[in-house]
Short mmCIF file of N, CA, C and O in Angstrom, two decimals:
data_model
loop_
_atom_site.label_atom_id
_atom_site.label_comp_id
_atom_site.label_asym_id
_atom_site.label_seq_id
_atom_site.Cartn_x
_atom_site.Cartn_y
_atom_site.Cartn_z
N UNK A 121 15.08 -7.90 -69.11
CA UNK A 121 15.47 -8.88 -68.13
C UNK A 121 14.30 -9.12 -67.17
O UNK A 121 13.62 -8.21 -66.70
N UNK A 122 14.13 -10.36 -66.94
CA UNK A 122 12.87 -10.78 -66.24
C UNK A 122 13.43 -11.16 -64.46
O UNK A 122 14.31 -11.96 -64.13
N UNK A 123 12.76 -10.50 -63.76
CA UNK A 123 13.03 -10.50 -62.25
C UNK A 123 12.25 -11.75 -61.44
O UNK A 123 11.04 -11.63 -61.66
N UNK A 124 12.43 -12.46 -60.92
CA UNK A 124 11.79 -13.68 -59.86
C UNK A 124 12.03 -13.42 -58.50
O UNK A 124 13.05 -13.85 -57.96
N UNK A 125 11.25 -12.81 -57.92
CA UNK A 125 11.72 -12.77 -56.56
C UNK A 125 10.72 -13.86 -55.52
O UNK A 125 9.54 -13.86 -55.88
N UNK A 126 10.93 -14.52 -54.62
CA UNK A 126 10.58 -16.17 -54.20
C UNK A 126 10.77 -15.35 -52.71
O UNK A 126 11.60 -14.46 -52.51
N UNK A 127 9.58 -15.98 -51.53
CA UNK A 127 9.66 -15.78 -50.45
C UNK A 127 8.68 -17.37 -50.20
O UNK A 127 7.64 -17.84 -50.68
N UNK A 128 9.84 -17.86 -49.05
CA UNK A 128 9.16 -19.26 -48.60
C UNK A 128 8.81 -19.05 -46.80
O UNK A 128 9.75 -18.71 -46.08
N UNK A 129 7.57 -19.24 -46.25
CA UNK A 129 7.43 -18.41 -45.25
C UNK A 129 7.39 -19.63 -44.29
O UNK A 129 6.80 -20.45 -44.99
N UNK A 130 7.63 -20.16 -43.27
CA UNK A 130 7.29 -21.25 -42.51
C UNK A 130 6.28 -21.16 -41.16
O UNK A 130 6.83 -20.86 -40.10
N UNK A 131 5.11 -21.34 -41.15
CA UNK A 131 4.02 -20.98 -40.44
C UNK A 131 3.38 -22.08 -39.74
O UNK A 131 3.14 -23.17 -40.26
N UNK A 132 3.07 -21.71 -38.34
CA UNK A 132 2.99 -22.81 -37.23
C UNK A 132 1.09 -22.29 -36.72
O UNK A 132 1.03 -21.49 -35.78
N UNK A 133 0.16 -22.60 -37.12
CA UNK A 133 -1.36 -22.36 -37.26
C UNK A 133 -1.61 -22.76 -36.48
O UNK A 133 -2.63 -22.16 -36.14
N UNK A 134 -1.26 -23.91 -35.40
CA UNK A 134 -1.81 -24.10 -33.72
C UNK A 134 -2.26 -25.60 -34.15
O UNK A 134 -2.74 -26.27 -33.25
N UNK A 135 -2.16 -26.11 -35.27
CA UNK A 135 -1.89 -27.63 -35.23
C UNK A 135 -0.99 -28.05 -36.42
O UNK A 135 -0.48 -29.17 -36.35
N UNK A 136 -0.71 -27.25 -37.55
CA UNK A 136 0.33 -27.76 -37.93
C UNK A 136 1.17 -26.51 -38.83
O UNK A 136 0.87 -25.40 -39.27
N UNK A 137 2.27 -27.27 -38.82
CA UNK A 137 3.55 -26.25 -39.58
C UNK A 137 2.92 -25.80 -41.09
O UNK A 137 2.10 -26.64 -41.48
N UNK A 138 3.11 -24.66 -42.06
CA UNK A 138 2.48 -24.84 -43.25
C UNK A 138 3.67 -24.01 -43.92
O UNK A 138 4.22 -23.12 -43.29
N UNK A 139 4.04 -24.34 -45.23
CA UNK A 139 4.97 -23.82 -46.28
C UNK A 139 4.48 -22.89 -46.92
O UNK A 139 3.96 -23.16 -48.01
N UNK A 140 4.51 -21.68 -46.49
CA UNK A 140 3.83 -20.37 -47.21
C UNK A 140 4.87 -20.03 -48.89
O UNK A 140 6.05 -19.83 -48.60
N UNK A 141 4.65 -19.97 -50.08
CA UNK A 141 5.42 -19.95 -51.00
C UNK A 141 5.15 -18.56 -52.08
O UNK A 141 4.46 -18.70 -53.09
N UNK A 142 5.73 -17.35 -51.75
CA UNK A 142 5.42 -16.39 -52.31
C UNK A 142 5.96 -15.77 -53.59
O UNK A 142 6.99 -15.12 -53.42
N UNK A 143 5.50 -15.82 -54.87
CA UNK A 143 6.47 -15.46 -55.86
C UNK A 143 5.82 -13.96 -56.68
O UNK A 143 4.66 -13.67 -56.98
N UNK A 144 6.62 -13.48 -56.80
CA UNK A 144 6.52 -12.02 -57.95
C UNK A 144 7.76 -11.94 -58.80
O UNK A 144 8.98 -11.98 -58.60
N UNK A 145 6.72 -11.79 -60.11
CA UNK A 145 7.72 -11.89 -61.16
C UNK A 145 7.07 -10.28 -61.90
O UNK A 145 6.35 -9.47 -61.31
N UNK A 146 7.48 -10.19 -63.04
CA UNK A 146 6.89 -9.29 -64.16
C UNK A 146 5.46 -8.99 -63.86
O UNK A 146 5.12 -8.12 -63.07
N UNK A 147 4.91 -9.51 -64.32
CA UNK A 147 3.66 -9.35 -64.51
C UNK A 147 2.56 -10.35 -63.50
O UNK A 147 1.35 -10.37 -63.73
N UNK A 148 3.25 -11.23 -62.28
CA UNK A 148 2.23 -12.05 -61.95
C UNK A 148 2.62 -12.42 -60.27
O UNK A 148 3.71 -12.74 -59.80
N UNK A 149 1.56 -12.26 -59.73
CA UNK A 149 1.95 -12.30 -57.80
C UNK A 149 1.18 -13.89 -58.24
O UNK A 149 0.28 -14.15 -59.03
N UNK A 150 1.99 -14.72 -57.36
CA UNK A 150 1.89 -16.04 -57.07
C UNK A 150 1.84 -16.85 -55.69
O UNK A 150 2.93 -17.02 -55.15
N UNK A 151 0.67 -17.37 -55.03
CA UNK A 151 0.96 -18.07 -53.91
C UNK A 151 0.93 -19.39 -53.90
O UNK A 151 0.18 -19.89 -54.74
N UNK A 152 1.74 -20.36 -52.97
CA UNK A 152 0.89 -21.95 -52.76
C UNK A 152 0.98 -21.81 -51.42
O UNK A 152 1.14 -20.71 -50.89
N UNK A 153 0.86 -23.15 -50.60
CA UNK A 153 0.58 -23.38 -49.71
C UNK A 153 0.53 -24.92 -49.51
O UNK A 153 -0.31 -25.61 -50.09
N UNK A 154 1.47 -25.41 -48.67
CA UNK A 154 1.69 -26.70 -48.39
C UNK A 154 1.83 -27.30 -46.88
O UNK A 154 2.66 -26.72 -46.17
N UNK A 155 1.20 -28.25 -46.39
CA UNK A 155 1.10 -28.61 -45.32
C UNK A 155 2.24 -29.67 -44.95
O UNK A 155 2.47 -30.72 -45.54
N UNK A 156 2.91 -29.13 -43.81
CA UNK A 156 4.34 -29.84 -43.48
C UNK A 156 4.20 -30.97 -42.64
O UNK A 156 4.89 -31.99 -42.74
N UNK A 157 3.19 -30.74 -41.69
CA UNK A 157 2.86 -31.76 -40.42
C UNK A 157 2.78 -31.00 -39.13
O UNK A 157 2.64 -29.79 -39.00
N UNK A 158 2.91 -32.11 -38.00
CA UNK A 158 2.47 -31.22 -36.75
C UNK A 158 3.75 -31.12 -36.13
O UNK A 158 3.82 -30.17 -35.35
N UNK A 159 4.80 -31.81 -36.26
CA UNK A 159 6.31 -31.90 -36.05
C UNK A 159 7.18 -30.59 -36.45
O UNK A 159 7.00 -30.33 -37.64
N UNK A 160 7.95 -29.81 -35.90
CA UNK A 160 8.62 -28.92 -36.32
C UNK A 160 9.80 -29.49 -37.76
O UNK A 160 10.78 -30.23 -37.80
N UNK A 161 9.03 -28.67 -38.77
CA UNK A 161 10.05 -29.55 -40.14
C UNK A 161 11.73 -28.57 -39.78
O UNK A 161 12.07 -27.46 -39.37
N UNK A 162 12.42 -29.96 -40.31
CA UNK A 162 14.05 -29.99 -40.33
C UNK A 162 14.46 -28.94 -41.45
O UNK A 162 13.67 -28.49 -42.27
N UNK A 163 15.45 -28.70 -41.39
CA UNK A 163 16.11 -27.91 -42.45
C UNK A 163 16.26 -28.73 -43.82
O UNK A 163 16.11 -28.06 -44.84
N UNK A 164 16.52 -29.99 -43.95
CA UNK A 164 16.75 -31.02 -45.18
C UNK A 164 15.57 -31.14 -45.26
O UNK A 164 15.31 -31.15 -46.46
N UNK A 165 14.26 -31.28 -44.43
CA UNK A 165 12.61 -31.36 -45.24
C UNK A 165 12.52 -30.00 -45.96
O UNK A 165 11.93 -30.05 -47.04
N UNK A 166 12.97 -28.80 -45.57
CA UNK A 166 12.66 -27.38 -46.39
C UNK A 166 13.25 -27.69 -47.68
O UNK A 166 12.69 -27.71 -48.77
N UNK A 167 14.72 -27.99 -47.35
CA UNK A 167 15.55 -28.17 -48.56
C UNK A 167 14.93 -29.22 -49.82
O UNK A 167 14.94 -28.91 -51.01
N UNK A 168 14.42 -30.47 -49.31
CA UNK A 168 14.19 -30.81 -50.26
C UNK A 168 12.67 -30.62 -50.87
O UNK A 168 12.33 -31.04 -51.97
N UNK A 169 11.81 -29.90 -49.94
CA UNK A 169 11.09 -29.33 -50.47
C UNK A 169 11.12 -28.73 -51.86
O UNK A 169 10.54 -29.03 -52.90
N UNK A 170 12.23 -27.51 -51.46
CA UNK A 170 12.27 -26.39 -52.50
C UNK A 170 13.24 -27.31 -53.81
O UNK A 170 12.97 -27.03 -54.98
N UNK A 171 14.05 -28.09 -53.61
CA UNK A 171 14.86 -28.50 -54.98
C UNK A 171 14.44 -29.73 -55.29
O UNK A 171 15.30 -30.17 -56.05
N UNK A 172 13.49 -30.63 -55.13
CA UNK A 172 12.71 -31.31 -55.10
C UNK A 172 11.28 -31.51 -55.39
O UNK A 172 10.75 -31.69 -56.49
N UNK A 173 10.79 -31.45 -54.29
CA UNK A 173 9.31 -31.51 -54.65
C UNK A 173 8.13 -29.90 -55.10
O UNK A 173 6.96 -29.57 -54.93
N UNK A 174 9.24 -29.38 -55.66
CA UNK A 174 8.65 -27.86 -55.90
C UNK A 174 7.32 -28.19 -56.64
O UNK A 174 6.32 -27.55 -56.33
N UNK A 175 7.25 -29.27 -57.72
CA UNK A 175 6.01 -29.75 -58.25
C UNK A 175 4.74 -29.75 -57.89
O UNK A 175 3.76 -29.62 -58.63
N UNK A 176 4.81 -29.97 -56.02
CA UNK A 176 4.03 -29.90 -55.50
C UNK A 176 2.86 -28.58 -55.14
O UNK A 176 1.67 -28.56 -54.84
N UNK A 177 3.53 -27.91 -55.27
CA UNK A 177 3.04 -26.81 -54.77
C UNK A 177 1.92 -26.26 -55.71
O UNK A 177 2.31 -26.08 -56.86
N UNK A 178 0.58 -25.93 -55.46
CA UNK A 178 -0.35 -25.51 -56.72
C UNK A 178 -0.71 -23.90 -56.43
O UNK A 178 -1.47 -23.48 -55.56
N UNK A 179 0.03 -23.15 -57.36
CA UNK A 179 -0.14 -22.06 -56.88
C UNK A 179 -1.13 -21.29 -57.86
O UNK A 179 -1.59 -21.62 -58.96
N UNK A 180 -1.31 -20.03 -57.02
CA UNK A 180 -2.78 -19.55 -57.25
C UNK A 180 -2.19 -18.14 -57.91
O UNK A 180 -1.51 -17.38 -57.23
N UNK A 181 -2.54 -17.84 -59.37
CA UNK A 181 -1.79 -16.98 -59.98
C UNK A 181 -3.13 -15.24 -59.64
O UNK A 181 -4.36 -15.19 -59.53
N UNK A 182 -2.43 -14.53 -59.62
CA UNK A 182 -3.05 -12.88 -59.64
C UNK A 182 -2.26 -11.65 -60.66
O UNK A 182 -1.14 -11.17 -60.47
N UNK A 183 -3.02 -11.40 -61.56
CA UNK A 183 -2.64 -10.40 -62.16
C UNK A 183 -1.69 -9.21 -61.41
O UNK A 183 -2.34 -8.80 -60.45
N UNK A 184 -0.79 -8.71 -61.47
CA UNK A 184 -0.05 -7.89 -60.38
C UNK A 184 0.17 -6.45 -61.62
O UNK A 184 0.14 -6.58 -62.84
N UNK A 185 0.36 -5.17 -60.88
CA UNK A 185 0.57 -4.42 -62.01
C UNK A 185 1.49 -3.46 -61.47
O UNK A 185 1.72 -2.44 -62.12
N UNK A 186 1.96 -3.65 -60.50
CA UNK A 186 3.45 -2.94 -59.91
C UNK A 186 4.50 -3.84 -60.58
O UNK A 186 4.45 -5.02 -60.25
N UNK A 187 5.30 -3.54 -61.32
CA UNK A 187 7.01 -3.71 -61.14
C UNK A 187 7.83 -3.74 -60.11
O UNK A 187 8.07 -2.76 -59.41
N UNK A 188 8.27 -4.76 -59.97
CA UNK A 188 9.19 -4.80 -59.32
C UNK A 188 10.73 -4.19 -59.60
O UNK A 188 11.25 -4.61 -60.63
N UNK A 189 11.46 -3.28 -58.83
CA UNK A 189 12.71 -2.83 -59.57
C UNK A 189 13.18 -2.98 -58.47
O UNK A 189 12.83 -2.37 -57.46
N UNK A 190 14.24 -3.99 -58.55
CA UNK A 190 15.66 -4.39 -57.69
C UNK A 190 17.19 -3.81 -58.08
O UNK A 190 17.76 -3.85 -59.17
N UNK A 191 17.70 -3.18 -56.63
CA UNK A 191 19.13 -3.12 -56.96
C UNK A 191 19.82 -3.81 -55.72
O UNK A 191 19.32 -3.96 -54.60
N UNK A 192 21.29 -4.27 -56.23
CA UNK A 192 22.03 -4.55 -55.25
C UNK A 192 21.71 -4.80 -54.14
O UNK A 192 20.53 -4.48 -54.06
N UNK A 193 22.10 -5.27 -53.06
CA UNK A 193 21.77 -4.83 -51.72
C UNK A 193 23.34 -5.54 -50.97
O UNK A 193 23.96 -6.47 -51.47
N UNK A 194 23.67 -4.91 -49.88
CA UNK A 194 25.01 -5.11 -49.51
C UNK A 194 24.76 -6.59 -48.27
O UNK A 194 24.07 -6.63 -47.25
N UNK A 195 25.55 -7.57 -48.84
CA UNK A 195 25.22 -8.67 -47.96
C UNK A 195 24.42 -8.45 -46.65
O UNK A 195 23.25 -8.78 -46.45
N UNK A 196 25.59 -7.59 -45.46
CA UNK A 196 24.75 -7.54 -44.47
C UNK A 196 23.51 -6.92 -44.06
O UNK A 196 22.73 -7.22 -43.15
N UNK A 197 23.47 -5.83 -45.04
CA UNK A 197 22.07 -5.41 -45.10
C UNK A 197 20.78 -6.38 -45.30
O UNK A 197 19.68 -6.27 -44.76
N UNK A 198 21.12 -7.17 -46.03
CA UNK A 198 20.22 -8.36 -46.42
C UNK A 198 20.16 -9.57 -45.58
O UNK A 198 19.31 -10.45 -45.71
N UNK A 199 21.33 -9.56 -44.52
CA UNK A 199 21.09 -9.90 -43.37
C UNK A 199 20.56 -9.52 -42.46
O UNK A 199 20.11 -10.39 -41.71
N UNK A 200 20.38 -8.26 -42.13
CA UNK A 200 19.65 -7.79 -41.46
C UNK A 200 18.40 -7.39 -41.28
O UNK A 200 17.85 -7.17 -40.20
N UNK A 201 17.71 -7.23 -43.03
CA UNK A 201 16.64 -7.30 -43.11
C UNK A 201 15.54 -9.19 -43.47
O UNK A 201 14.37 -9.56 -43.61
N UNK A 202 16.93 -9.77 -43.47
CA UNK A 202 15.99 -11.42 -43.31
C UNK A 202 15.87 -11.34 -41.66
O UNK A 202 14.78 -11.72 -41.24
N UNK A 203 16.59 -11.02 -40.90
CA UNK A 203 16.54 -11.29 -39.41
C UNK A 203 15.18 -10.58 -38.63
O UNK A 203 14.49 -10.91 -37.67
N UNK A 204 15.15 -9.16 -39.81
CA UNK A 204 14.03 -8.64 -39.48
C UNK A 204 12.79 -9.21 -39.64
O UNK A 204 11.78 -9.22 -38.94
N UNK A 205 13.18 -9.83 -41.05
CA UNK A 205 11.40 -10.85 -41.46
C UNK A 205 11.25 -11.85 -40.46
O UNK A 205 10.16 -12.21 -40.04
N UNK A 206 12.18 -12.22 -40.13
CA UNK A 206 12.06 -13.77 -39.44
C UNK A 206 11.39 -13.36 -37.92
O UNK A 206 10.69 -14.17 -37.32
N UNK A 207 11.74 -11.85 -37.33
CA UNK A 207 10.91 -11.19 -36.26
C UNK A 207 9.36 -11.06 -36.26
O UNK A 207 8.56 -11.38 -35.38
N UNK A 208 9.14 -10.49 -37.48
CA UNK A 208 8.02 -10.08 -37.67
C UNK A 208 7.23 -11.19 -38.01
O UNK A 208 7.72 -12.17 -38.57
N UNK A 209 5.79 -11.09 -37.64
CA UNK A 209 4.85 -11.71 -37.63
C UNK A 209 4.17 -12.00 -39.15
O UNK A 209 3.61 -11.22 -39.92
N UNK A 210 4.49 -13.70 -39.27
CA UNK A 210 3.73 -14.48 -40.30
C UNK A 210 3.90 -13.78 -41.35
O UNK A 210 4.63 -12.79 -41.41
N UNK A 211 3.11 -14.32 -42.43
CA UNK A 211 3.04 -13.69 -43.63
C UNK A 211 2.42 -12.71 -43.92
O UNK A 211 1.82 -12.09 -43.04
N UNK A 212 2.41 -12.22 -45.51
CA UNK A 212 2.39 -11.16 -45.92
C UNK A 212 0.47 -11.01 -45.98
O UNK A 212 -0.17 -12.06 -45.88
N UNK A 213 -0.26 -9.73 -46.13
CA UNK A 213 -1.56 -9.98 -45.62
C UNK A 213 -2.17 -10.14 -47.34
O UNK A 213 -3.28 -10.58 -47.63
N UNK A 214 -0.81 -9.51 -48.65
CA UNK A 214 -1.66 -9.96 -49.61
C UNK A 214 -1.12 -11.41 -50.05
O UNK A 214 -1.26 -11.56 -51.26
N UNK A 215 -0.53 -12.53 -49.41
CA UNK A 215 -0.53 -13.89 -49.83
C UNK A 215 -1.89 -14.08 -49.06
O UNK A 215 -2.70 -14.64 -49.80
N UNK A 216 -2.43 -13.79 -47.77
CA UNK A 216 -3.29 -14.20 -47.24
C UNK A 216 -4.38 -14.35 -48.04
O UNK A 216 -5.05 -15.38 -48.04
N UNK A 217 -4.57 -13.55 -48.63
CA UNK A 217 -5.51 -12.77 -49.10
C UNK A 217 -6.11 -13.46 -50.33
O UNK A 217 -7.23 -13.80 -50.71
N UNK A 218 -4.58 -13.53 -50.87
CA UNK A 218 -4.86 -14.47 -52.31
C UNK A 218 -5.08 -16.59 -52.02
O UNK A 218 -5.31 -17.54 -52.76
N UNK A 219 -4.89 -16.43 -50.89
CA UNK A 219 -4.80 -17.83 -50.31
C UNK A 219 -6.28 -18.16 -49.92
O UNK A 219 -6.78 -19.29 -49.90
N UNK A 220 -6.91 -16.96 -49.61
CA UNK A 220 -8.71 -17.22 -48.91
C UNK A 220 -9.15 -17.21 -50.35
O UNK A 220 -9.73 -18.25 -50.65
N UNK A 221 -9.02 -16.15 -51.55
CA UNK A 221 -9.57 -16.21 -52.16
C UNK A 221 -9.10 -17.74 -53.07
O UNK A 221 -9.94 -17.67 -53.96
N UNK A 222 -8.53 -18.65 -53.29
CA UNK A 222 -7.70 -19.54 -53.73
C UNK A 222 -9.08 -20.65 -52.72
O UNK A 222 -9.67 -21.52 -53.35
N UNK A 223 -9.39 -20.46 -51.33
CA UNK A 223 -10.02 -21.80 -50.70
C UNK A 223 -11.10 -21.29 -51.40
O UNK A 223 -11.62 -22.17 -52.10
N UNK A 224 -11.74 -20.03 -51.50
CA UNK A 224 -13.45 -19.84 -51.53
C UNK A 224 -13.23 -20.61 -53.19
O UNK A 224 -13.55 -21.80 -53.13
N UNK A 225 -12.90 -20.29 -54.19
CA UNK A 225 -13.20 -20.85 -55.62
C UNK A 225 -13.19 -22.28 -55.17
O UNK A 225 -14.21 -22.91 -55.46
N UNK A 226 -12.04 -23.09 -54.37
CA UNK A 226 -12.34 -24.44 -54.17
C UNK A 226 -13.66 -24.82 -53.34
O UNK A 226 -14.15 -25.95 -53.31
N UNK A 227 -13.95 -24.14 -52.93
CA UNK A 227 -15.53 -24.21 -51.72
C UNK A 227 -16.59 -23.98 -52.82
O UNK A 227 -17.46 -24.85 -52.86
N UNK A 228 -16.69 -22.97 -53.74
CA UNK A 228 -17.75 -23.13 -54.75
C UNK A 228 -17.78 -24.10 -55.60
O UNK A 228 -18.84 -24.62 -55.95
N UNK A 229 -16.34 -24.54 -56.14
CA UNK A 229 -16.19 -25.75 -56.94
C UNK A 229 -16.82 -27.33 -56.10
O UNK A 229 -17.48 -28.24 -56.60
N UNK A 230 -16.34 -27.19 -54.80
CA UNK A 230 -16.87 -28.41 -54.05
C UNK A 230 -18.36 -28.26 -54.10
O UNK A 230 -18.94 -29.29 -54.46
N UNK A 231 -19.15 -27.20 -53.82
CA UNK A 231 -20.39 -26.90 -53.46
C UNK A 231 -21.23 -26.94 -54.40
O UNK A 231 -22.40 -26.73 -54.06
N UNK A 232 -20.95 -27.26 -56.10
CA UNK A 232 -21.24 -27.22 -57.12
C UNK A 232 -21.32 -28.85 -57.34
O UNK A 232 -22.42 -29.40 -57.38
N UNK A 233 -20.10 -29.58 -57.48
CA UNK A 233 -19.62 -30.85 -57.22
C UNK A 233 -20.93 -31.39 -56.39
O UNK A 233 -21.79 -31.87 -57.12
N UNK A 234 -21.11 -31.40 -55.51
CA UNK A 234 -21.61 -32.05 -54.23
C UNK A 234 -23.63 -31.65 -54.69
O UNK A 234 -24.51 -32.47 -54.44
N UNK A 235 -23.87 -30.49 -55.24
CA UNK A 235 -25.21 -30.57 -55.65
C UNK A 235 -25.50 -31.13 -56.79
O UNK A 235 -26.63 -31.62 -56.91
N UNK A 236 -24.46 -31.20 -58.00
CA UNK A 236 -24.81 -31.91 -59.08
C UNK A 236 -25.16 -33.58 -58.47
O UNK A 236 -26.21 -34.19 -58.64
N UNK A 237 -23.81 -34.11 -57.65
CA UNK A 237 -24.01 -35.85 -57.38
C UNK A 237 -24.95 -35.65 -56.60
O UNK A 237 -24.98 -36.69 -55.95
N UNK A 238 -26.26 -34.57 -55.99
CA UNK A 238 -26.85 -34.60 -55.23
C UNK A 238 -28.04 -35.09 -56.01
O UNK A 238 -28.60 -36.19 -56.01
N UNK A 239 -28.29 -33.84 -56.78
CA UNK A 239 -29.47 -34.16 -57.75
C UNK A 239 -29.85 -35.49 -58.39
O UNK A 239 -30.82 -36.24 -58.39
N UNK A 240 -28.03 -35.37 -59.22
CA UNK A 240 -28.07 -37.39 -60.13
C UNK A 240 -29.30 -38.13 -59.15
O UNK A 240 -30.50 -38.30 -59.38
N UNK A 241 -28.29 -38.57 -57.77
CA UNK A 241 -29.16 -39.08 -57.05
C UNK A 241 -30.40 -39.18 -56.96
O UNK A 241 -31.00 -40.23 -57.20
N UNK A 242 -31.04 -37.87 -56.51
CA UNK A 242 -32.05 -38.13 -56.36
C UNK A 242 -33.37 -37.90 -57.26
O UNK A 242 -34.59 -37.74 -57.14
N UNK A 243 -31.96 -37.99 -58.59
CA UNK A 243 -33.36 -38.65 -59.94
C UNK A 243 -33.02 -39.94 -60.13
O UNK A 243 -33.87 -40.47 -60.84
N UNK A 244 -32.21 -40.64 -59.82
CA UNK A 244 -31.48 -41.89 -59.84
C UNK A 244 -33.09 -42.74 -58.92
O UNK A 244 -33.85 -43.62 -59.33
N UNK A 245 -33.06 -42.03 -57.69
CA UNK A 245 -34.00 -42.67 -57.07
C UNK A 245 -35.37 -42.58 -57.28
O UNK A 245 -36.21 -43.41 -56.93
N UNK A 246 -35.60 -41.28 -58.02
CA UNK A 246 -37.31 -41.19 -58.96
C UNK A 246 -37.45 -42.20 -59.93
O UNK A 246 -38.52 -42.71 -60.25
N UNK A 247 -36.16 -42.51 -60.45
CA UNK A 247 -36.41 -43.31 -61.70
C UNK A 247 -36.69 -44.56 -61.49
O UNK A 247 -37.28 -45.28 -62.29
N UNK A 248 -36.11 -45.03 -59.96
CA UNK A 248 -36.40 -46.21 -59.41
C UNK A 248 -37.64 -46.75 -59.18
O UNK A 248 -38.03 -47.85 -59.56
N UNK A 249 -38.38 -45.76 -58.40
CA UNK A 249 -39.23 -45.88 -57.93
C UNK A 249 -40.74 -45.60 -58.90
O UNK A 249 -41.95 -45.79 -58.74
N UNK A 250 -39.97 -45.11 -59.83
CA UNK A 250 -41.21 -44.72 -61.31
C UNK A 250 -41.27 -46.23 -61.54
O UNK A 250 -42.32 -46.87 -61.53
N UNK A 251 -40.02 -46.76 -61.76
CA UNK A 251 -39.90 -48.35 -62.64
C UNK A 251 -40.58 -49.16 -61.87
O UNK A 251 -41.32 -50.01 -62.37
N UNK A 252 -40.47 -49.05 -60.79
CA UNK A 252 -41.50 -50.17 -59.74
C UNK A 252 -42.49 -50.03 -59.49
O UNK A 252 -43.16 -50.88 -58.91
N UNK A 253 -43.05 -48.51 -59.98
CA UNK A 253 -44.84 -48.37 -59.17
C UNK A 253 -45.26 -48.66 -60.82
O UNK A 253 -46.35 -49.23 -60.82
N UNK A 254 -44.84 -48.49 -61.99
CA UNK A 254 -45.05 -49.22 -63.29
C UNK A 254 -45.18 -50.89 -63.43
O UNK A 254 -46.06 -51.43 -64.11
N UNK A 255 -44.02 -51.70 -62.58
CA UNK A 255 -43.71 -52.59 -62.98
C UNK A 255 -45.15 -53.38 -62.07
O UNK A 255 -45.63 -54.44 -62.45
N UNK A 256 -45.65 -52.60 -60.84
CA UNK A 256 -46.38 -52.98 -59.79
C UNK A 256 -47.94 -53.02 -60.51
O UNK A 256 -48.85 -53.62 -59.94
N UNK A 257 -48.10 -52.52 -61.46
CA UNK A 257 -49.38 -51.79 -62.33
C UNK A 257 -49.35 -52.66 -63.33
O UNK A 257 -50.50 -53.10 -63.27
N UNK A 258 -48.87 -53.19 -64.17
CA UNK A 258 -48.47 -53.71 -65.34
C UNK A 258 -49.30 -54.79 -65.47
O UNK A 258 -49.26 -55.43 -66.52
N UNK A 259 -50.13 -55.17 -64.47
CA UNK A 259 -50.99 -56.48 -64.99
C UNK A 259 -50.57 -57.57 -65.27
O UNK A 259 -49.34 -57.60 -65.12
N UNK A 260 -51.18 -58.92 -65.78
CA UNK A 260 -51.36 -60.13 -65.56
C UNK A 260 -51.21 -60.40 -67.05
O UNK A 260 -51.31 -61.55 -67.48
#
C-alpha cells in the first residue's frame, strides 16, 4: 500500500502570500511553490487551488529514503496537532531547502541561457562587421 501524505503551507514573505506544497510518498519528498499575491488569499482561492489548478504547481522531486509509517490518529489529536502547526513558524527547513536548491539549478540554467544568446551575439556582430570591412576592400 502506497502512502501520500500532502502538507499545503500558506506563507506571507513581507510582500506577498506564497503556497508552500509539501508531498512525501514512498520513495520521493516533493516541493512546489506558488505565488498567491499581495492580498490575503480567501479560503475558495486555496480551495480551488488544490482541486483545480493543482497543474500548476512545478514541483521539485528529491530522492527520500525514510519511510513513512502512519497509524490512526484520534480526530482530536489531529486537531490539536494542526493547531499546533498553524502556531509554529513557517515551513519545514527541508522544503526550504529543496526550494533554494530548485531556484539555484534555475539560476544556472538562466546563466547558461543568457551567455550562450550572449556570445551568438557577439559573433552575430563580428560577422557583420567582417562583411563590411570586406565589402569596403573589394575594389572597383
Amino acid at each position: 500500500m502506497m502512502v501520500i501524505q500532502s502538507c499545503l503551507t500558506i506563507v506571507f514573505d513581507g510582500s506577498f502570500y506564497k503556497a508552500i506544497l509539501e508531498c512525501h510518498d514512498d520513495k520521493d519528498y516533493s516541493v512546489a511553490s506558488i505565488t498567491l499575491g499581495s492580498s490575503e488569499p480567501k479560503m475558495s482561492l486555496i480551495l480551488k487551488l488544490i482541486n483545480q489548478d493543482y497543474q500548476q504547481f512545478h514541483f521539485h522531486h528529491e530522492p527520500s529514503g525514510t519511510r513513512i509509517v502512519t497509524k490512526r490518529i484520534n480526530p482530536k489529536r489531529a486537531q490539536r496537532l494542526a493547531n499546533k502547526a498553524m502556531k509554529s513558524q513557517g515551513i519545514s527547513t527541508k522544503a526550504q531547502i529543496t526550494l533554494k536548491k530548485q531556484f539555484e539549478e534555475k539560476k544556472k540554467l538562466r546563466k547558461a541561457q543568457h551567455a550562450t544568446e550572449k556570445r551568438l551575439t557577439q559573433e552575430l556582430r563580428y560577422q557583420k562587421r567582417v562583411a563590411k570591412h570586406r565589402k569596403k576592400h573589394r575594389g572597383h
